[in-house]
Tab-separated table of C-alpha atoms and ligand atoms in Angstrom:
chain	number	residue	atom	x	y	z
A	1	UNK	CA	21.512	1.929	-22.363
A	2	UNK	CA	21.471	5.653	-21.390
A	3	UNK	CA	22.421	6.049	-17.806
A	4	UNK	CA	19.455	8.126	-16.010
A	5	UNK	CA	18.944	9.176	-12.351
A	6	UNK	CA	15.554	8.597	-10.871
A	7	UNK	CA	13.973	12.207	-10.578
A	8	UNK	CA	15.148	13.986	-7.285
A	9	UNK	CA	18.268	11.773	-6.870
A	10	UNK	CA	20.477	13.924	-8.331
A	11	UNK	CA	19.657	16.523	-5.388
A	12	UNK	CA	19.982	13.669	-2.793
A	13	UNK	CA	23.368	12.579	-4.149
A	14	UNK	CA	24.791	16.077	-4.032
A	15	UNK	CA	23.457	16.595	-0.326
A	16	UNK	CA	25.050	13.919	0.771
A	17	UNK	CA	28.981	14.074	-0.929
A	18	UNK	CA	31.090	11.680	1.069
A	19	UNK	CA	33.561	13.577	3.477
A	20	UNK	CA	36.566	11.357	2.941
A	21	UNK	CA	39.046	12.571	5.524
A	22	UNK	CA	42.278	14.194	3.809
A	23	UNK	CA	45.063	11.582	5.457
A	24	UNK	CA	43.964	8.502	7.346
A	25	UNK	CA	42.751	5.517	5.173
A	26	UNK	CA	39.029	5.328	4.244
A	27	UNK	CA	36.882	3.273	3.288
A	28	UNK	CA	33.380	4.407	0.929
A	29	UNK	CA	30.114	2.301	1.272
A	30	UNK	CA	27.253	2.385	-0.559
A	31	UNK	CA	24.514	0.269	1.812
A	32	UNK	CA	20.935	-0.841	1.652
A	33	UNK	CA	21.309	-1.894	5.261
A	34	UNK	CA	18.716	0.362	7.548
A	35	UNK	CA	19.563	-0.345	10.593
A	36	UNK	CA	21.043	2.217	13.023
A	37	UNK	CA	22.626	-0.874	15.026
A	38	UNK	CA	24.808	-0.931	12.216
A	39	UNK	CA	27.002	1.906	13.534
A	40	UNK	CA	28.387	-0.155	16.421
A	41	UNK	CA	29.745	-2.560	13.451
A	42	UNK	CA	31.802	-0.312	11.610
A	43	UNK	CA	32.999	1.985	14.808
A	44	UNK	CA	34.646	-1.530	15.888
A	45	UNK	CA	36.135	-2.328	12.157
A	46	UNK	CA	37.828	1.264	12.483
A	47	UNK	CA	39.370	1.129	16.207
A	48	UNK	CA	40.483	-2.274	14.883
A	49	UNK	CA	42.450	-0.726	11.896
A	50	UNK	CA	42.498	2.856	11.966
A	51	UNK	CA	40.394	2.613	8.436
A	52	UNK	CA	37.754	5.122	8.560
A	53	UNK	CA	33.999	4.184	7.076
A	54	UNK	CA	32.134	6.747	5.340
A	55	UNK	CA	28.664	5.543	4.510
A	56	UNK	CA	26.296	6.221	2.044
A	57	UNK	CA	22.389	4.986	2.746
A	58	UNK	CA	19.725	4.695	0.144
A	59	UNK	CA	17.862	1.805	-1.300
A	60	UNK	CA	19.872	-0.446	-3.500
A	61	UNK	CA	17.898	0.421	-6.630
A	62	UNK	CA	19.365	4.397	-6.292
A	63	UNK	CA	22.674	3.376	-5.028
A	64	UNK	CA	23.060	0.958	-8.352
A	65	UNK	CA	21.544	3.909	-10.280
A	66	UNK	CA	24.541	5.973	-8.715
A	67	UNK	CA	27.645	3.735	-9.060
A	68	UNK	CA	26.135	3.622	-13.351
A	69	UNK	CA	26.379	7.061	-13.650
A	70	UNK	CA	29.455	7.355	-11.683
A	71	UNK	CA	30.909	4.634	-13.573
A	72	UNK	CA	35.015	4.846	-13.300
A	73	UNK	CA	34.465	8.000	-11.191
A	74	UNK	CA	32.651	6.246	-8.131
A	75	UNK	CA	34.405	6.298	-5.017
A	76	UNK	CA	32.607	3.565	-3.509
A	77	UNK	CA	34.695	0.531	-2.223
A	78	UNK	CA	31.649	-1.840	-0.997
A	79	UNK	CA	28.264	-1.901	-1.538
A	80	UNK	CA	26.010	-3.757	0.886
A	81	UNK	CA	22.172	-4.693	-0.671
A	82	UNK	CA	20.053	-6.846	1.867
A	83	UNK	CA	18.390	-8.765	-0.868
A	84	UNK	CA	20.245	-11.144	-2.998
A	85	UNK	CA	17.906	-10.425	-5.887
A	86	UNK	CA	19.359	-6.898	-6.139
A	87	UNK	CA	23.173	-7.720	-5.329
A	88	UNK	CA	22.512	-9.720	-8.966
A	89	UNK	CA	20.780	-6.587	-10.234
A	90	UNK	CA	24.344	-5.100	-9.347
A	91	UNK	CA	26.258	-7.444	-11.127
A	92	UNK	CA	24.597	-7.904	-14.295
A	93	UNK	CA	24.837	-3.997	-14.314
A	94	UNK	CA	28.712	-4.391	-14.027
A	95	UNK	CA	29.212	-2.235	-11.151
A	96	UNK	CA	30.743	-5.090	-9.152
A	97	UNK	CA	33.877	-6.849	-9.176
A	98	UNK	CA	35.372	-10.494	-8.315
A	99	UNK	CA	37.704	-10.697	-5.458
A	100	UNK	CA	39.928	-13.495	-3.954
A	101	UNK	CA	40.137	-13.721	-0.330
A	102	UNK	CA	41.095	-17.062	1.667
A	103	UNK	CA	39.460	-15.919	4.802
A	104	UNK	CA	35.890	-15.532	3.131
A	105	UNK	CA	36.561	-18.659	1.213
A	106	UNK	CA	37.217	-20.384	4.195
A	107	UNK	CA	34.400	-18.681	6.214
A	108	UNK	CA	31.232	-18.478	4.294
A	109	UNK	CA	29.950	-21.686	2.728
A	110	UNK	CA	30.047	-22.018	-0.727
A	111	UNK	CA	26.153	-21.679	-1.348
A	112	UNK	CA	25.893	-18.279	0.138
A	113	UNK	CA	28.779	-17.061	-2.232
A	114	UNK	CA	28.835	-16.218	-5.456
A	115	UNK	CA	30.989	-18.620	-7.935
A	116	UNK	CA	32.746	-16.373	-9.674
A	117	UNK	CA	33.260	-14.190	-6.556
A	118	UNK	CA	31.214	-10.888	-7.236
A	119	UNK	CA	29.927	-10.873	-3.851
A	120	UNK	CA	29.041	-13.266	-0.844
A	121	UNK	CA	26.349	-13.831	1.785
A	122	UNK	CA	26.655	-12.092	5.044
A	123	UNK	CA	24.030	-12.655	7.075
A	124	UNK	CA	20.703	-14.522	6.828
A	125	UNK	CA	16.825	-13.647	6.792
A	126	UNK	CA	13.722	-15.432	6.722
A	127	UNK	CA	10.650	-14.410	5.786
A	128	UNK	CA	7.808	-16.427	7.897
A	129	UNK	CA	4.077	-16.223	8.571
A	130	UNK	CA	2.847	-14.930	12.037
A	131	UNK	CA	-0.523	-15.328	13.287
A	132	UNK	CA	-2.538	-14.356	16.551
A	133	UNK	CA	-2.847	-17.285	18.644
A	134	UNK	CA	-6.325	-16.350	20.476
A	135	UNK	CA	-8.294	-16.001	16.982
A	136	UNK	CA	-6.046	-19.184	14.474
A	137	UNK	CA	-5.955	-22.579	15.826
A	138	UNK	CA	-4.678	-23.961	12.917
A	139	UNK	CA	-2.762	-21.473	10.876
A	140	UNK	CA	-0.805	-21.454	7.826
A	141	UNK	CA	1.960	-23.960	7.131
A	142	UNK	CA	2.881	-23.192	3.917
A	143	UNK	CA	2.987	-19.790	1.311
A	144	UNK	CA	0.931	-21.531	-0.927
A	145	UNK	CA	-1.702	-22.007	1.744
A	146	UNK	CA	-1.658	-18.296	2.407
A	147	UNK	CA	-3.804	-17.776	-0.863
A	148	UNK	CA	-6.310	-20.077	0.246
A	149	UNK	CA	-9.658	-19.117	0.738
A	150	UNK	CA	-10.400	-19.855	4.403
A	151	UNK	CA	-8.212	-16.532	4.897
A	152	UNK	CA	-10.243	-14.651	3.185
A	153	UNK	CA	-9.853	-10.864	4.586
A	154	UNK	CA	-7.556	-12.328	7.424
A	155	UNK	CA	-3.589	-11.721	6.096
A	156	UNK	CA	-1.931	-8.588	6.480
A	157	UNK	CA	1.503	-7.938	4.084
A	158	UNK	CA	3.278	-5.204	3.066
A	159	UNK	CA	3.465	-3.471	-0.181
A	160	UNK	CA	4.885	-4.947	-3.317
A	161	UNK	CA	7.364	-2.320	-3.719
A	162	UNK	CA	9.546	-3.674	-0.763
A	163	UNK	CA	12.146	-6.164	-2.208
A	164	UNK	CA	11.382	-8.826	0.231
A	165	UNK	CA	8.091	-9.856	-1.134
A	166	UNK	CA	9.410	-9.227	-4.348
A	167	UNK	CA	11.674	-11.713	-3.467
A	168	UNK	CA	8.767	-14.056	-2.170
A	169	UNK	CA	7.069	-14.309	-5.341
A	170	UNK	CA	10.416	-14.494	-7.141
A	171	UNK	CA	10.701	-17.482	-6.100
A	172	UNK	CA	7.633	-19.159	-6.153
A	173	UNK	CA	7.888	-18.071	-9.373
A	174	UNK	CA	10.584	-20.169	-9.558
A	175	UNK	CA	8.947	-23.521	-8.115
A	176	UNK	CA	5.627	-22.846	-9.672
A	177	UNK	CA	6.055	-21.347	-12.734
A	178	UNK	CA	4.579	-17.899	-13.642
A	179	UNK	CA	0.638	-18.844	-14.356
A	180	UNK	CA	0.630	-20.447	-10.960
A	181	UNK	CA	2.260	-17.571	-9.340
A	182	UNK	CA	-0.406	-15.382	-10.659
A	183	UNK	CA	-2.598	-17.336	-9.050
A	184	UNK	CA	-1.090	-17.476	-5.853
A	185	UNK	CA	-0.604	-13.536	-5.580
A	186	UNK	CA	-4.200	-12.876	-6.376
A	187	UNK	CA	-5.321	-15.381	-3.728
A	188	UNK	CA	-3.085	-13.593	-1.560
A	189	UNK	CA	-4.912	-9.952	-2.641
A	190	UNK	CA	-8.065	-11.612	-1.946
A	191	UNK	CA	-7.313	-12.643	1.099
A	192	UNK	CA	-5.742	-9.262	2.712
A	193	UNK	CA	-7.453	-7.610	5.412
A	194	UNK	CA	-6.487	-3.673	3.646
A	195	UNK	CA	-4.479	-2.401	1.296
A	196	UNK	CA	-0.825	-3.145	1.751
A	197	UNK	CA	0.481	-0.114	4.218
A	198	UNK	CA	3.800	0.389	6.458
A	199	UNK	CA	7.220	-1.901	6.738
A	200	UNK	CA	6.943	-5.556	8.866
A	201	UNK	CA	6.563	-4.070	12.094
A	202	UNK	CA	3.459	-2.551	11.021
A	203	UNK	CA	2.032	-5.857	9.897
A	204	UNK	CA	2.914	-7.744	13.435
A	205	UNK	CA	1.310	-4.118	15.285
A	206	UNK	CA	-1.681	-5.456	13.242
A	207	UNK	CA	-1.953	-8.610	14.557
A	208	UNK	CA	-2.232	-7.331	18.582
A	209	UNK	CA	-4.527	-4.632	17.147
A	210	UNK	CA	-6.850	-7.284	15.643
A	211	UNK	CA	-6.621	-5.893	12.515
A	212	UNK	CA	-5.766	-9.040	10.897
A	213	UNK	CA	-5.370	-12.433	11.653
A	214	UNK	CA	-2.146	-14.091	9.960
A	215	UNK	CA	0.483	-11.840	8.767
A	216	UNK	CA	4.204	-12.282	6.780
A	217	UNK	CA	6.806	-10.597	7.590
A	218	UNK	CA	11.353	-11.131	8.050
A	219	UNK	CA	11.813	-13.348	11.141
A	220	UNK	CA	13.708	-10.298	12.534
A	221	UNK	CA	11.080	-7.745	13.139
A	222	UNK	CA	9.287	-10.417	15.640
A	223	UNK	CA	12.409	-11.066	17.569
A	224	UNK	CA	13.315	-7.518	17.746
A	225	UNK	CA	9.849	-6.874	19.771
A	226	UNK	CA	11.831	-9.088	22.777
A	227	UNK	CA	14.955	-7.521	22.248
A	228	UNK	CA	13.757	-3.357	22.671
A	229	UNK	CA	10.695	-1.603	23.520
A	230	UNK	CA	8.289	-1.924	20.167
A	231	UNK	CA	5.189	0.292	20.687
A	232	UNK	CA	2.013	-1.724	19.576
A	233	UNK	CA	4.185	-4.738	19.692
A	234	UNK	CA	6.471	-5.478	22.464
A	235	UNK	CA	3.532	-5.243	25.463
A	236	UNK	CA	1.362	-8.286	23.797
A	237	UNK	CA	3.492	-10.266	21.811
A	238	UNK	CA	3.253	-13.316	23.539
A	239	UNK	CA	-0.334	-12.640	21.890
A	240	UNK	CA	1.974	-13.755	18.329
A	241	UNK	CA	2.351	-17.251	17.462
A	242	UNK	CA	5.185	-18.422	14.313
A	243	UNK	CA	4.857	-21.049	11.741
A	244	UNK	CA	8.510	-21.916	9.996
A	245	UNK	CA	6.668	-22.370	6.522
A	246	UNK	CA	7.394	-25.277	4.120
A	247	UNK	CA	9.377	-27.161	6.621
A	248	UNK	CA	9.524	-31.033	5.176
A	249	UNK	CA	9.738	-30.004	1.729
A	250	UNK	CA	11.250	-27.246	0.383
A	251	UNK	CA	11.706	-24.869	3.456
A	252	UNK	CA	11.335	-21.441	4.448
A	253	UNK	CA	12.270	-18.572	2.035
A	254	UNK	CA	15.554	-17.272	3.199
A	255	UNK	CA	17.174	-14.118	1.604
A	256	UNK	CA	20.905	-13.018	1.791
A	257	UNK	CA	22.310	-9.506	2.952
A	258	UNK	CA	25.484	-9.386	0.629
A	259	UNK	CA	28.874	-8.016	0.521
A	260	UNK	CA	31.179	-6.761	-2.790
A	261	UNK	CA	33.788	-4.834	-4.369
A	262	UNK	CA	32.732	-2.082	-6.778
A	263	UNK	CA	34.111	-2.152	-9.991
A	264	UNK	CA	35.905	1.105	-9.449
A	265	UNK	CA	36.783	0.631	-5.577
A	266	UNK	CA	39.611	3.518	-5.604
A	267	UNK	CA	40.689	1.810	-2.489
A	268	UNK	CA	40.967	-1.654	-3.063
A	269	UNK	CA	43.193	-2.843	0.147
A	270	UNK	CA	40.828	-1.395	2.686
A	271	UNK	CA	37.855	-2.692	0.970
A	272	UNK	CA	39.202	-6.214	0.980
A	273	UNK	CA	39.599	-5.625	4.658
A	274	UNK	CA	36.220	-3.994	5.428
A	275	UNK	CA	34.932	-7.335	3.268
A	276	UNK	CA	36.777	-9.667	5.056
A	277	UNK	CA	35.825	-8.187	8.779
A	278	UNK	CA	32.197	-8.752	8.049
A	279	UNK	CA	32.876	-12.556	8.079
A	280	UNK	CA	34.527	-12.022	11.094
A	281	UNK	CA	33.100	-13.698	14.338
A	282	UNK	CA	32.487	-9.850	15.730
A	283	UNK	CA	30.856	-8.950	12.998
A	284	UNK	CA	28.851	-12.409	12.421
A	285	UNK	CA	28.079	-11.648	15.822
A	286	UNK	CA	26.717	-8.435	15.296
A	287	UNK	CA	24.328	-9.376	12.785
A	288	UNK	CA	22.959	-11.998	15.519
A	289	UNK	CA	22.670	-9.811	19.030
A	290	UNK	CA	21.965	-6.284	17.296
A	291	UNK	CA	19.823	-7.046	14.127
A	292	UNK	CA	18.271	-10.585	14.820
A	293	UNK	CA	19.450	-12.052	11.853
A	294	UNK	CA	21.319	-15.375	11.029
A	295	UNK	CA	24.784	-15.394	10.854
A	296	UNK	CA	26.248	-16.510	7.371
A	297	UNK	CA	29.205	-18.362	8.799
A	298	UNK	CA	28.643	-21.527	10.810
A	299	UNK	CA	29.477	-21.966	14.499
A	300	UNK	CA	28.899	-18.611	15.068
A	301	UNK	CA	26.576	-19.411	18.315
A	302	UNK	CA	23.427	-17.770	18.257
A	303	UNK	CA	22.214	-15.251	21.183
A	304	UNK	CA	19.399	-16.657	23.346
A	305	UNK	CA	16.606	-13.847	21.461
A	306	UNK	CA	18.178	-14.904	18.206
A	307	UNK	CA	17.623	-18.161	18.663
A	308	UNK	CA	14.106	-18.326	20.059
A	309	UNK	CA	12.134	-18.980	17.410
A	310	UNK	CA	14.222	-22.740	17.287
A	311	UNK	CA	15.835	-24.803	14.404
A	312	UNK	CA	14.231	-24.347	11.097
A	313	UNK	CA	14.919	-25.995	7.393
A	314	UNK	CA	15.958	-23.009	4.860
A	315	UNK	CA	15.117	-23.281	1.194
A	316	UNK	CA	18.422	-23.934	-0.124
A	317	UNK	CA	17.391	-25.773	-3.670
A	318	UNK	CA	15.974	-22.306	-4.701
A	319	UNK	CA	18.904	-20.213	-5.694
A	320	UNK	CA	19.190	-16.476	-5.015
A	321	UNK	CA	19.929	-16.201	-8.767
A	322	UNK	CA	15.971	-16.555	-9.307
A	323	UNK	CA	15.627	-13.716	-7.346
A	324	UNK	CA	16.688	-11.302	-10.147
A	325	UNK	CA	15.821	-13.049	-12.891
A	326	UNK	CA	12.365	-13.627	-12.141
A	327	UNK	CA	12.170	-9.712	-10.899
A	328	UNK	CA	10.298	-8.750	-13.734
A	329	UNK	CA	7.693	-11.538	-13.926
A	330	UNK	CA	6.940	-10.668	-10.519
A	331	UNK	CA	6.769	-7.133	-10.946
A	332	UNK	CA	4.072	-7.623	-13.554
A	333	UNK	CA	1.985	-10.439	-11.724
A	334	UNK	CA	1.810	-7.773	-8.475
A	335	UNK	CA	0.458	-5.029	-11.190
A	336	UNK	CA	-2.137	-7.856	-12.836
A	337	UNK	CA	-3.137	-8.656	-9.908
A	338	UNK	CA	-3.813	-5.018	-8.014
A	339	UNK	CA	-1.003	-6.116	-5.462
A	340	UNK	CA	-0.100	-2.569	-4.753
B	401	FE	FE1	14.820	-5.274	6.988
């Protein structure tokens, strides 16, 4: 397959060549992650061992566009995706590889790591319905119920560009098989107050501005509205109610921000300690207070915002390998169906 960079990356790549420092030890990451929070993370992993992190941001699409055309060349270490679905993308396109390391063996549970190693789990995300308590008694309990008719011109979710809904459908995809999918996702189209527009915040904003009734979006976003000042959000969002969906069967759609190696990692010892610090109770930690999200190691206690929105059961029978492979499937249902 002929290795080609998405127009205009080219330019991007070459405006943003890593400045690897001429002595101390570096490490090079290639990350998905968008969150400025972030920053605290790696400051910490390089007063802790004088290895110095120069990062690299774009979505993980570009990034796994980048380390194919770099191929040997790359200088990435570690790339970080925040979708599982496109950490397989990564290593199907052989840009990854396996790594032993007792402490993330020991740290991260086997189901959030990959079994041959490529890359693990390092913090968790679920993606849950919201709803505005003064206009839903009884809202949505499930995503299949989502499509149903009573919320017709009610739901508000992004577009089907962003990975995590890709994600979604992925894998009901997975339980429901691809004609019932298609049926889902056009109830879902049917049922959307617009057309798909901004990131999650934008879809909570919506519920306060009455916009729309019910909306989807990461668990994160919400909590983050208590945590900092959220314009459009923060001042009413008591005004939000949460429904953990799927709870007593298969559970709530979780999705993985992953860790690996690069294939080419030109410097392999300070990768394997950048990897291993990110199961590391500061850094499991981190994910928690600064970002919301669910640490991937257990008995990493929870922050009282983190934990607000209470004990939930995680769809664990669906594995994160049907994120990838159903990709495509889903990619086509969205266009069949106008999900834009
Ligand atoms: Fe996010």
């Amino acid at each position: 397959m002929p290795l080609t960079l998405p127009r205009g990356l080219a330019a991007a790549f070459a405006l943003t060549a890593l400045a690897a420092p001429a002595l101390a030890q570096s490490v090079n990451v290639y990350s998905s992650r968008h969150y400025d929070s972030d920053d605290r993370l790696y400051t910490e992993f390089t007063e802790r061992t004088g290895i110095e992190v120069n990062r690299i941001e774009a979505s993980a699409d570009e990034l796994i566009a980048r380390l194919e055309a770099e191929g040997d060349n790359s200088p990435a270490d570690v790339f970080l995706a925040v979708d599982a679905g496109r950490m397989t993308r990564a290593e199907n396109s052989g840009v990854l590889q396996s790594f032993d390391s007792e402490t993330i063996e020991a740290r991260v549970p086997p189901h959030l790591q990959h079994p041959e190693n490529l890359w693990f789990g390092i913090s968790q995300r679920a993606r849950i319905i919201f709803y505005a308590k003064d206009r839903v008694e009884t809202p949505p309990r499930t995503y299949e119920a989502l499509a149903d008719e009573k919320w017709d011109d009610q739901i508000c979710i992004r577009s089907s560009s962003n990975v995590y809904n890709q994600s979604l459908l992925a894998s009901i995809i997975e339980v429901h098989g691809e004609d019932a999918a298609e049926d889902w996702a056009a109830g879902i189209v049917e049922n959307m107050a617009r057309a798909p527009q901004g990131g999650d915040t934008d879809q909570l904003r919506a519920l306060i501005s009455g916009e729309c009734d019910i909306a989807v979006a990461n668990h994160y976003y919400f909590l983050r509205g208590f945590d900092t000042d959220i314009s459009g959000l923060s001042d009413n969002i008591d005004e939000i109610g949460w429904i953990w969906p799927n709870q007593g069967e298969r559970g709530a759609h979780v999705n993985l921000a992953t860790a690996a190696q690069t294939a080419a990692s030109p410097n392999p010892e300070a990768a394997a300690a950048l990897l291993e610090f990110l199961t590391s109770e500061f850094a499991q930690r981190h994910f928690a207070e600064a970002n919301n999200e669910y640490p991937a190691v257990p008995g990493v206690g929870l922050d009282e915002d983190t934990a607000r929105l209470g004990l939930f059961i995680p769809d664990t029978q669906t594995n994160t390998a049907a994120f990838s492979r159903n990709a495509k499937a889903a990619q086509q249902i969205f266009n069949e169906v106008g999900w834009n």
